[in-house]
Amino acid sequence: MNLPAFDDVTTIGCVGVGTIGGGWVAHFLARGYRVKAWDPSPDAEEKLRTLIDMAWPALTELGLAEGADPHAVTVHSDLAEALDGVGFVQESAPEDLTLKRELFARIEAALAPGVVVGSSTSGYSMTEMATELNDPGRFVVGHPFNPPYLIPLVEVVGGEGSDADAVTWASGWYEHIGKSVITMEREVPGFIANRLQEAMWREALHMIENGEATVEQIDLSITEGPGLRWPLQGPMLTFHLAGGPGGMAHMLDHFGPSLKSPWTRLGAPELTGELRDRVVAGIDEEAQGRSVADLIAQRDRSIIAIRRIIDQIRADEGNGGAGDEGEGPGGPPHA
Amino acid sequence: MNLPAFDDVTTIGCVGVGTIGGGWVAHFLARGYRVKAWDPSPDAEEKLRTLIDMAWPALTELGLAEGADPHAVTVHSDLAEALDGVGFVQESAPEDLTLKRELFARIEAALAPGVVVGSSTSGYSMTEMATELNDPGRFVVGHPFNPPYLIPLVEVVGGEGSDADAVTWASGWYEHIGKSVITMEREVPGFIANRLQEAMWREALHMIENGEATVEQIDLSITEGPGLRWPLQGPMLTFHLAGGPGGMAHMLDHFGPSLKSPWTRLGAPELTGELRDRVVAGIDEEAQGRSVADLIAQRDRSIIAIRRIIDQIRADEGNGGAGDEGEGPGGPPHA
């Protein structure tokens, strides 16, 4: 497969520019690319320009690429015109399998060879979506998080017909444009982050249904608790630190049995020796020689800084708006 | 029940001063209280003083109460001596039901009337732990998160024998000393935050076991993705924002059916009209009139600031330590 060099890509095709697709447009513009957008909605262009205007101050604060221009986007009513001359396509059409299948065939017919297509889908696999394509090789999933211009994560995975080279190219490309990439070995419904989010969300719904917690208590339990740890250290490292100096190995060896306690509606897997070893080895790899004490020092520094930010944002809100930098009462609902 | 005024409490009894109990001691000292600690481990005092020394710079940065003194703690080998004259007791003994039951009886025998006892337990209910008490009225759960001197959340819940007044007093007391309190209406194994964390943790273990994700991918999927949203807005508000201008109601009405998709091993509850209405009403209450647009503006501001902090911490690490404030490459494992 003859794929372009990253530096040769200057113009991006964005197919579907609602909340997610429009967020991608904002990201590409901030990174200095030209964007050609296509969306059949009559008010797509107006909504897109509003979204870009709203996002631009944030993107400016995060740092724009040289030459980044919020106006470097054209909106086309003709798909072939929109895809003419682009070096990459991000597809963010509505989550409708029939629609995606038909749209992919139209993209294939109009798009120059060697141009990779990344799909923002959160609900379908590329294998499911690629059924109408003559050659699905260059079609991969590049699943972002909302808003795509602020949340770095992109989950990349190919379908059965995707070329391994196209998957590798897409992962490198998303890294090239400033995203944090997870390349998955195989298709898993929901990918990774949404499966984890969904498990928590479903447990929350069960608790609300049973009167065990209110909506607000669910949110407070995260924002005032474990949520403060997660921007720096994910759930696995969190448990590694909960194990004390012995880390994850100690945690699994001593608290493994309590996994079977009836704490959530989600059944626990059998903690086999193999699973235990795989988790411990994974943590070792991730920690890269950093001791539990080092990780704790980092965590504490991060929590302090994050708490200050959140307090400031709530104080500003209490004082009547994000533009007000004065110190004030934090006020409800989180004080 | 004759309970003290918060301002009359000047000395705290801390029973058990390992990682959690020691973290409580650090918090109480930072808030300007005197602490009398009891712990049967021979090296308890040494470890406690090391923990306080390590926590103090962070506590200083967060802001100390007037007169806060890291040395205002005495460690006693005699429980009755430790509890003499204290206005509140925080119990953080090991998670062993027999031990807790016996210890509670000893605390009851030694403690002046009207002094409330909060237990740090994460694994037991007060009803289970209070079986050896003559009068369990003043014993409640006050469950913190690690480290208790940085994570604000405390989950408060009474047992069957706890006085409602003692539960109310404990909730007010923890707020008084700067914690964020969730007062639960009834005992739920795992309380709230740990149930949510556990659901995610179990889903992660399933994914690792099945080769669907590595340990590091699990963590990256949170730290680079939804974890950036959770210090400000919990999982329910996150879904409220995912619903667009229509918010949670739109989300549940349009995406409710996909709850049944096989995205996690955790079964979803039936989305009855009643559950739907309860969730929507809960979000309305939590949002307190803030529009989805307002909430999005807050979220974006928070994510930008948090990303800057995390980038700085990782850059400092790449440059050789938390003390180094220079700009440098973020480097692995999160770059």
PDB file of N, CA and C in Angstrom, chain A residues 97-180:
ATOM      1  N   LEU A  97     -25.706   1.989  10.914  1.00  0.00           N
ATOM      2  CA  LEU A  97     -24.855   1.048  10.175  1.00  0.00           C
ATOM      3  C   LEU A  97     -25.109   1.101   8.663  1.00  0.00           C
ATOM      4  N   THR A  98     -26.395   1.151   8.273  1.00  0.00           N
ATOM      5  CA  THR A  98     -26.716   1.210   6.846  1.00  0.00           C
ATOM      6  C   THR A  98     -26.129   2.474   6.218  1.00  0.00           C
ATOM      7  N   LEU A  99     -26.319   3.576   6.922  1.00  0.00           N
ATOM      8  CA  LEU A  99     -25.790   4.854   6.446  1.00  0.00           C
ATOM      9  C   LEU A  99     -24.264   4.783   6.302  1.00  0.00           C
ATOM     10  N   LYS A 100     -23.588   4.237   7.306  1.00  0.00           N
ATOM     11  CA  LYS A 100     -22.119   4.170   7.262  1.00  0.00           C
ATOM     12  C   LYS A 100     -21.672   3.300   6.079  1.00  0.00           C
ATOM     13  N   ARG A 101     -22.322   2.166   5.886  1.00  0.00           N
ATOM     14  CA  ARG A 101     -21.933   1.262   4.794  1.00  0.00           C
ATOM     15  C   ARG A 101     -22.039   1.957   3.442  1.00  0.00           C
ATOM     16  N   GLU A 102     -23.162   2.625   3.234  1.00  0.00           N
ATOM     17  CA  GLU A 102     -23.358   3.317   1.958  1.00  0.00           C
ATOM     18  C   GLU A 102     -22.374   4.471   1.788  1.00  0.00           C
ATOM     19  N   LEU A 103     -22.178   5.188   2.879  1.00  0.00           N
ATOM     20  CA  LEU A 103     -21.271   6.339   2.837  1.00  0.00           C
ATOM     21  C   LEU A 103     -19.837   5.893   2.532  1.00  0.00           C
ATOM     22  N   PHE A 104     -19.412   4.792   3.140  1.00  0.00           N
ATOM     23  CA  PHE A 104     -18.057   4.288   2.904  1.00  0.00           C
ATOM     24  C   PHE A 104     -17.856   3.956   1.421  1.00  0.00           C
ATOM     25  N   ALA A 105     -18.886   3.347   0.806  1.00  0.00           N
ATOM     26  CA  ALA A 105     -18.770   3.019  -0.620  1.00  0.00           C
ATOM     27  C   ALA A 105     -18.633   4.296  -1.456  1.00  0.00           C
ATOM     28  N   ARG A 106     -19.377   5.329  -1.054  1.00  0.00           N
ATOM     29  CA  ARG A 106     -19.273   6.605  -1.773  1.00  0.00           C
ATOM     30  C   ARG A 106     -17.898   7.236  -1.568  1.00  0.00           C
ATOM     31  N   ILE A 107     -17.379   7.129  -0.356  1.00  0.00           N
ATOM     32  CA  ILE A 107     -16.034   7.672  -0.097  1.00  0.00           C
ATOM     33  C   ILE A 107     -15.008   6.922  -0.946  1.00  0.00           C
ATOM     34  N   GLU A 108     -15.131   5.586  -0.962  1.00  0.00           N
ATOM     35  CA  GLU A 108     -14.171   4.786  -1.732  1.00  0.00           C
ATOM     36  C   GLU A 108     -14.166   5.192  -3.207  1.00  0.00           C
ATOM     37  N   ALA A 109     -15.373   5.411  -3.755  1.00  0.00           N
ATOM     38  CA  ALA A 109     -15.484   5.748  -5.174  1.00  0.00           C
ATOM     39  C   ALA A 109     -14.843   7.100  -5.495  1.00  0.00           C
ATOM     40  N   ALA A 110     -14.886   8.015  -4.520  1.00  0.00           N
ATOM     41  CA  ALA A 110     -14.432   9.381  -4.798  1.00  0.00           C
ATOM     42  C   ALA A 110     -12.982   9.646  -4.395  1.00  0.00           C
ATOM     43  N   LEU A 111     -12.415   8.833  -3.535  1.00  0.00           N
ATOM     44  CA  LEU A 111     -11.141   9.158  -2.883  1.00  0.00           C
ATOM     45  C   LEU A 111      -9.947   8.604  -3.657  1.00  0.00           C
ATOM     46  N   ALA A 112      -8.902   9.442  -3.778  1.00  0.00           N
ATOM     47  CA  ALA A 112      -7.676   9.014  -4.446  1.00  0.00           C
ATOM     48  C   ALA A 112      -7.061   7.813  -3.730  1.00  0.00           C
ATOM     49  N   PRO A 113      -6.357   6.966  -4.478  1.00  0.00           N
ATOM     50  CA  PRO A 113      -5.747   5.786  -3.859  1.00  0.00           C
ATOM     51  C   PRO A 113      -4.716   6.190  -2.805  1.00  0.00           C
ATOM     52  N   GLY A 114      -4.530   5.326  -1.815  1.00  0.00           N
ATOM     53  CA  GLY A 114      -3.491   5.540  -0.808  1.00  0.00           C
ATOM     54  C   GLY A 114      -3.874   6.504   0.295  1.00  0.00           C
ATOM     55  N   VAL A 115      -5.092   7.064   0.231  1.00  0.00           N
ATOM     56  CA  VAL A 115      -5.530   7.963   1.300  1.00  0.00           C
ATOM     57  C   VAL A 115      -6.302   7.151   2.347  1.00  0.00           C
ATOM     58  N   VAL A 116      -5.861   7.222   3.577  1.00  0.00           N
ATOM     59  CA  VAL A 116      -6.465   6.435   4.657  1.00  0.00           C
ATOM     60  C   VAL A 116      -7.721   7.123   5.182  1.00  0.00           C
ATOM     61  N   VAL A 117      -8.707   6.307   5.555  1.00  0.00           N
ATOM     62  CA  VAL A 117      -9.946   6.805   6.153  1.00  0.00           C
ATOM     63  C   VAL A 117     -10.024   6.313   7.595  1.00  0.00           C
ATOM     64  N   GLY A 118     -10.142   7.239   8.529  1.00  0.00           N
ATOM     65  CA  GLY A 118     -10.351   6.890   9.939  1.00  0.00           C
ATOM     66  C   GLY A 118     -11.790   7.165  10.311  1.00  0.00           C
ATOM     67  N   SER A 119     -12.456   6.200  10.921  1.00  0.00           N
ATOM     68  CA  SER A 119     -13.849   6.379  11.317  1.00  0.00           C
ATOM     69  C   SER A 119     -13.947   6.677  12.809  1.00  0.00           C
ATOM     70  N   SER A 120     -14.780   7.675  13.148  1.00  0.00           N
ATOM     71  CA  SER A 120     -14.979   8.043  14.559  1.00  0.00           C
ATOM     72  C   SER A 120     -15.977   7.138  15.271  1.00  0.00           C
ATOM     73  N   THR A 121     -16.463   6.118  14.613  1.00  0.00           N
ATOM     74  CA  THR A 121     -17.524   5.297  15.196  1.00  0.00           C
ATOM     75  C   THR A 121     -17.212   4.845  16.612  1.00  0.00           C
ATOM     76  N   SER A 122     -18.227   4.848  17.460  1.00  0.00           N
ATOM     77  CA  SER A 122     -18.029   4.254  18.782  1.00  0.00           C
ATOM     78  C   SER A 122     -18.805   2.950  18.914  1.00  0.00           C
ATOM     79  N   GLY A 123     -19.707   2.720  17.973  1.00  0.00           N
ATOM     80  CA  GLY A 123     -20.620   1.597  18.142  1.00  0.00           C
ATOM     81  C   GLY A 123     -20.425   0.419  17.201  1.00  0.00           C
ATOM     82  N   TYR A 124     -19.664   0.602  16.115  1.00  0.00           N
ATOM     83  CA  TYR A 124     -19.536  -0.477  15.138  1.00  0.00           C
ATOM     84  C   TYR A 124     -18.081  -0.850  14.913  1.00  0.00           C
ATOM     85  N   SER A 125     -17.877  -2.072  14.451  1.00  0.00           N
ATOM     86  CA  SER A 125     -16.529  -2.484  14.069  1.00  0.00           C
ATOM     87  C   SER A 125     -16.329  -2.156  12.601  1.00  0.00           C
ATOM     88  N   MET A 126     -15.063  -2.008  12.201  1.00  0.00           N
ATOM     89  CA  MET A 126     -14.789  -1.769  10.788  1.00  0.00           C
ATOM     90  C   MET A 126     -15.235  -2.956   9.946  1.00  0.00           C
ATOM     91  N   THR A 127     -15.103  -4.158  10.489  1.00  0.00           N
ATOM     92  CA  THR A 127     -15.556  -5.342   9.757  1.00  0.00           C
ATOM     93  C   THR A 127     -17.039  -5.226   9.396  1.00  0.00           C
ATOM     94  N   GLU A 128     -17.851  -4.744  10.330  1.00  0.00           N
ATOM     95  CA  GLU A 128     -19.285  -4.565  10.069  1.00  0.00           C
ATOM     96  C   GLU A 128     -19.546  -3.461   9.045  1.00  0.00           C
ATOM     97  N   MET A 129     -18.754  -2.392   9.129  1.00  0.00           N
ATOM     98  CA  MET A 129     -19.041  -1.213   8.305  1.00  0.00           C
ATOM     99  C   MET A 129     -18.507  -1.338   6.881  1.00  0.00           C
ATOM    100  N   ALA A 130     -17.544  -2.240   6.676  1.00  0.00           N
ATOM    101  CA  ALA A 130     -16.811  -2.284   5.396  1.00  0.00           C
ATOM    102  C   ALA A 130     -17.436  -3.209   4.369  1.00  0.00           C
ATOM    103  N   THR A 131     -18.635  -3.718   4.636  1.00  0.00           N
ATOM    104  CA  THR A 131     -19.184  -4.773   3.770  1.00  0.00           C
ATOM    105  C   THR A 131     -19.430  -4.344   2.328  1.00  0.00           C
ATOM    106  N   GLU A 132     -19.637  -3.040   2.093  1.00  0.00           N
ATOM    107  CA  GLU A 132     -19.945  -2.584   0.722  1.00  0.00           C
ATOM    108  C   GLU A 132     -18.709  -2.102  -0.035  1.00  0.00           C
ATOM    109  N   LEU A 133     -17.540  -2.262   0.560  1.00  0.00           N
ATOM    110  CA  LEU A 133     -16.319  -1.740  -0.076  1.00  0.00           C
ATOM    111  C   LEU A 133     -15.694  -2.762  -1.020  1.00  0.00           C
ATOM    112  N   ASN A 134     -15.115  -2.277  -2.105  1.00  0.00           N
ATOM    113  CA  ASN A 134     -14.355  -3.162  -2.988  1.00  0.00           C
ATOM    114  C   ASN A 134     -13.045  -3.574  -2.326  1.00  0.00           C
ATOM    115  N   ASP A 135     -12.385  -2.587  -1.708  1.00  0.00           N
ATOM    116  CA  ASP A 135     -11.126  -2.865  -1.017  1.00  0.00           C
ATOM    117  C   ASP A 135     -11.102  -2.127   0.314  1.00  0.00           C
ATOM    118  N   PRO A 136     -11.364  -2.844   1.409  1.00  0.00           N
ATOM    119  CA  PRO A 136     -11.439  -2.180   2.721  1.00  0.00           C
ATOM    120  C   PRO A 136     -10.069  -1.905   3.335  1.00  0.00           C
ATOM    121  N   GLY A 137      -8.996  -2.138   2.585  1.00  0.00           N
ATOM    122  CA  GLY A 137      -7.643  -2.073   3.148  1.00  0.00           C
ATOM    123  C   GLY A 137      -7.302  -0.803   3.889  1.00  0.00           C
ATOM    124  N   ARG A 138      -7.721   0.339   3.354  1.00  0.00           N
ATOM    125  CA  ARG A 138      -7.296   1.624   3.940  1.00  0.00           C
ATOM    126  C   ARG A 138      -8.309   2.193   4.924  1.00  0.00           C
ATOM    127  N   PHE A 139      -9.347   1.441   5.227  1.00  0.00           N
ATOM    128  CA  PHE A 139     -10.381   1.906   6.172  1.00  0.00           C
ATOM    129  C   PHE A 139     -10.089   1.345   7.564  1.00  0.00           C
ATOM    130  N   VAL A 140      -9.948   2.230   8.535  1.00  0.00           N
ATOM    131  CA  VAL A 140      -9.691   1.810   9.920  1.00  0.00           C
ATOM    132  C   VAL A 140     -10.578   2.620  10.862  1.00  0.00           C
ATOM    133  N   VAL A 141     -10.675   2.171  12.100  1.00  0.00           N
ATOM    134  CA  VAL A 141     -11.360   2.965  13.123  1.00  0.00           C
ATOM    135  C   VAL A 141     -10.342   3.845  13.836  1.00  0.00           C
ATOM    136  N   GLY A 142     -10.679   5.125  14.004  1.00  0.00           N
ATOM    137  CA  GLY A 142      -9.901   6.053  14.829  1.00  0.00           C
ATOM    138  C   GLY A 142     -10.890   6.742  15.749  1.00  0.00           C
ATOM    139  N   HIS A 143     -11.150   6.111  16.861  1.00  0.00           N
ATOM    140  CA  HIS A 143     -12.249   6.522  17.753  1.00  0.00           C
ATOM    141  C   HIS A 143     -11.778   7.575  18.757  1.00  0.00           C
ATOM    142  N   PRO A 144     -12.335   8.803  18.652  1.00  0.00           N
ATOM    143  CA  PRO A 144     -11.921   9.891  19.556  1.00  0.00           C
ATOM    144  C   PRO A 144     -12.856   9.997  20.754  1.00  0.00           C
ATOM    145  N   PHE A 145     -12.552  10.931  21.636  1.00  0.00           N
ATOM    146  CA  PHE A 145     -13.415  11.224  22.775  1.00  0.00           C
ATOM    147  C   PHE A 145     -13.820  12.683  22.731  1.00  0.00           C
ATOM    148  N   ASN A 146     -14.953  12.955  23.287  1.00  0.00           N
ATOM    149  CA  ASN A 146     -15.539  14.277  23.223  1.00  0.00           C
ATOM    150  C   ASN A 146     -14.991  15.197  24.303  1.00  0.00           C
ATOM    151  N   PRO A 147     -14.539  16.411  23.996  1.00  0.00           N
ATOM    152  CA  PRO A 147     -14.400  16.946  22.642  1.00  0.00           C
ATOM    153  C   PRO A 147     -13.046  16.544  22.033  1.00  0.00           C
ATOM    154  N   PRO A 148     -13.046  16.159  20.758  1.00  0.00           N
ATOM    155  CA  PRO A 148     -11.820  15.652  20.124  1.00  0.00           C
ATOM    156  C   PRO A 148     -10.670  16.659  20.113  1.00  0.00           C
ATOM    157  N   TYR A 149     -10.979  17.946  20.281  1.00  0.00           N
ATOM    158  CA  TYR A 149      -9.900  18.940  20.282  1.00  0.00           C
ATOM    159  C   TYR A 149      -9.280  19.122  21.668  1.00  0.00           C
ATOM    160  N   LEU A 150      -9.854  18.460  22.684  1.00  0.00           N
ATOM    161  CA  LEU A 150      -9.276  18.583  24.026  1.00  0.00           C
ATOM    162  C   LEU A 150      -8.847  17.248  24.634  1.00  0.00           C
ATOM    163  N   ILE A 151      -9.591  16.202  24.359  1.00  0.00           N
ATOM    164  CA  ILE A 151      -9.257  14.887  24.932  1.00  0.00           C
ATOM    165  C   ILE A 151      -8.297  14.186  23.967  1.00  0.00           C
ATOM    166  N   PRO A 152      -7.098  13.829  24.423  1.00  0.00           N
ATOM    167  CA  PRO A 152      -6.087  13.304  23.492  1.00  0.00           C
ATOM    168  C   PRO A 152      -6.377  11.899  22.944  1.00  0.00           C
ATOM    169  N   LEU A 153      -7.108  11.087  23.672  1.00  0.00           N
ATOM    170  CA  LEU A 153      -7.200   9.672  23.313  1.00  0.00           C
ATOM    171  C   LEU A 153      -7.853   9.397  21.959  1.00  0.00           C
ATOM    172  N   VAL A 154      -7.191   8.556  21.165  1.00  0.00           N
ATOM    173  CA  VAL A 154      -7.793   7.972  19.960  1.00  0.00           C
ATOM    174  C   VAL A 154      -7.513   6.472  19.995  1.00  0.00           C
ATOM    175  N   GLU A 155      -8.555   5.664  19.868  1.00  0.00           N
ATOM    176  CA  GLU A 155      -8.404   4.209  19.822  1.00  0.00           C
ATOM    177  C   GLU A 155      -8.405   3.777  18.363  1.00  0.00           C
ATOM    178  N   VAL A 156      -7.315   3.155  17.949  1.00  0.00           N
ATOM    179  CA  VAL A 156      -7.165   2.741  16.554  1.00  0.00           C
ATOM    180  C   VAL A 156      -7.262   1.222  16.464  1.00  0.00           C
ATOM    181  N   VAL A 157      -8.099   0.768  15.520  1.00  0.00           N
ATOM    182  CA  VAL A 157      -8.205  -0.679  15.302  1.00  0.00           C
ATOM    183  C   VAL A 157      -8.688  -0.932  13.877  1.00  0.00           C
ATOM    184  N   GLY A 158      -8.130  -1.921  13.246  1.00  0.00           N
ATOM    185  CA  GLY A 158      -8.558  -2.277  11.904  1.00  0.00           C
ATOM    186  C   GLY A 158      -9.651  -3.334  11.928  1.00  0.00           C
ATOM    187  N   GLY A 159     -10.320  -3.508  10.789  1.00  0.00           N
ATOM    188  CA  GLY A 159     -11.265  -4.607  10.627  1.00  0.00           C
ATOM    189  C   GLY A 159     -10.557  -5.792   9.980  1.00  0.00           C
ATOM    190  N   GLU A 160     -11.332  -6.823   9.707  1.00  0.00           N
ATOM    191  CA  GLU A 160     -10.732  -8.020   9.103  1.00  0.00           C
ATOM    192  C   GLU A 160     -10.065  -7.706   7.770  1.00  0.00           C
ATOM    193  N   GLY A 161     -10.637  -6.738   7.017  1.00  0.00           N
ATOM    194  CA  GLY A 161     -10.097  -6.426   5.706  1.00  0.00           C
ATOM    195  C   GLY A 161      -9.093  -5.293   5.691  1.00  0.00           C
ATOM    196  N   SER A 162      -8.823  -4.704   6.845  1.00  0.00           N
ATOM    197  CA  SER A 162      -7.898  -3.567   6.855  1.00  0.00           C
ATOM    198  C   SER A 162      -6.463  -4.042   6.676  1.00  0.00           C
ATOM    199  N   ASP A 163      -5.682  -3.302   5.896  1.00  0.00           N
ATOM    200  CA  ASP A 163      -4.249  -3.591   5.772  1.00  0.00           C
ATOM    201  C   ASP A 163      -3.536  -3.247   7.078  1.00  0.00           C
ATOM    202  N   ALA A 164      -2.631  -4.117   7.492  1.00  0.00           N
ATOM    203  CA  ALA A 164      -1.845  -3.823   8.694  1.00  0.00           C
ATOM    204  C   ALA A 164      -1.086  -2.505   8.527  1.00  0.00           C
ATOM    205  N   ASP A 165      -0.611  -2.236   7.301  1.00  0.00           N
ATOM    206  CA  ASP A 165       0.110  -0.984   7.038  1.00  0.00           C
ATOM    207  C   ASP A 165      -0.769   0.245   7.260  1.00  0.00           C
ATOM    208  N   ALA A 166      -2.031   0.119   6.883  1.00  0.00           N
ATOM    209  CA  ALA A 166      -2.945   1.258   7.053  1.00  0.00           C
ATOM    210  C   ALA A 166      -3.196   1.510   8.541  1.00  0.00           C
ATOM    211  N   VAL A 167      -3.303   0.431   9.327  1.00  0.00           N
ATOM    212  CA  VAL A 167      -3.498   0.583  10.771  1.00  0.00           C
ATOM    213  C   VAL A 167      -2.265   1.252  11.385  1.00  0.00           C
ATOM    214  N   THR A 168      -1.090   0.781  10.992  1.00  0.00           N
ATOM    215  CA  THR A 168       0.159   1.362  11.505  1.00  0.00           C
ATOM    216  C   THR A 168       0.268   2.833  11.102  1.00  0.00           C
ATOM    217  N   TRP A 169      -0.072   3.099   9.829  1.00  0.00           N
ATOM    218  CA  TRP A 169      -0.013   4.490   9.346  1.00  0.00           C
ATOM    219  C   TRP A 169      -0.942   5.369  10.162  1.00  0.00           C
ATOM    220  N   ALA A 170      -2.177   4.899  10.378  1.00  0.00           N
ATOM    221  CA  ALA A 170      -3.169   5.707  11.101  1.00  0.00           C
ATOM    222  C   ALA A 170      -2.696   5.993  12.532  1.00  0.00           C
ATOM    223  N   SER A 171      -2.131   4.982  13.196  1.00  0.00           N
ATOM    224  CA  SER A 171      -1.641   5.195  14.569  1.00  0.00           C
ATOM    225  C   SER A 171      -0.543   6.255  14.577  1.00  0.00           C
ATOM    226  N   GLY A 172       0.389   6.138  13.614  1.00  0.00           N
ATOM    227  CA  GLY A 172       1.468   7.129  13.534  1.00  0.00           C
ATOM    228  C   GLY A 172       0.943   8.508  13.199  1.00  0.00           C
ATOM    229  N   TRP A 173      -0.022   8.548  12.317  1.00  0.00           N
ATOM    230  CA  TRP A 173      -0.614   9.821  11.898  1.00  0.00           C
ATOM    231  C   TRP A 173      -1.293  10.532  13.069  1.00  0.00           C
ATOM    232  N   TYR A 174      -2.106   9.803  13.824  1.00  0.00           N
ATOM    233  CA  TYR A 174      -2.784  10.438  14.961  1.00  0.00           C
ATOM    234  C   TYR A 174      -1.767  10.931  15.993  1.00  0.00           C
ATOM    235  N   GLU A 175      -0.712  10.155  16.208  1.00  0.00           N
ATOM    236  CA  GLU A 175       0.364  10.638  17.104  1.00  0.00           C
ATOM    237  C   GLU A 175       0.972  11.925  16.527  1.00  0.00           C
ATOM    238  N   HIS A 176       1.209  11.904  15.212  1.00  0.00           N
ATOM    239  CA  HIS A 176       1.809  13.046  14.515  1.00  0.00           C
ATOM    240  C   HIS A 176       1.003  14.323  14.734  1.00  0.00           C
ATOM    241  N   ILE A 177      -0.325  14.196  14.810  1.00  0.00           N
ATOM    242  CA  ILE A 177      -1.159  15.388  14.979  1.00  0.00           C
ATOM    243  C   ILE A 177      -1.502  15.636  16.450  1.00  0.00           C
ATOM    244  N   GLY A 178      -0.733  15.006  17.334  1.00  0.00           N
ATOM    245  CA  GLY A 178      -0.849  15.372  18.741  1.00  0.00           C
ATOM    246  C   GLY A 178      -1.806  14.565  19.585  1.00  0.00           C
ATOM    247  N   LYS A 179      -2.293  13.446  19.059  1.00  0.00           N
ATOM    248  CA  LYS A 179      -3.203  12.633  19.855  1.00  0.00           C
ATOM    249  C   LYS A 179      -2.426  11.555  20.625  1.00  0.00           C
ATOM    250  N   SER A 180      -3.047  11.011  21.668  1.00  0.00           N
ATOM    251  CA  SER A 180      -2.515   9.843  22.379  1.00  0.00           C
ATOM    252  C   SER A 180      -3.233   8.613  21.832  1.00  0.00           C
TER     253      SER A 180
END
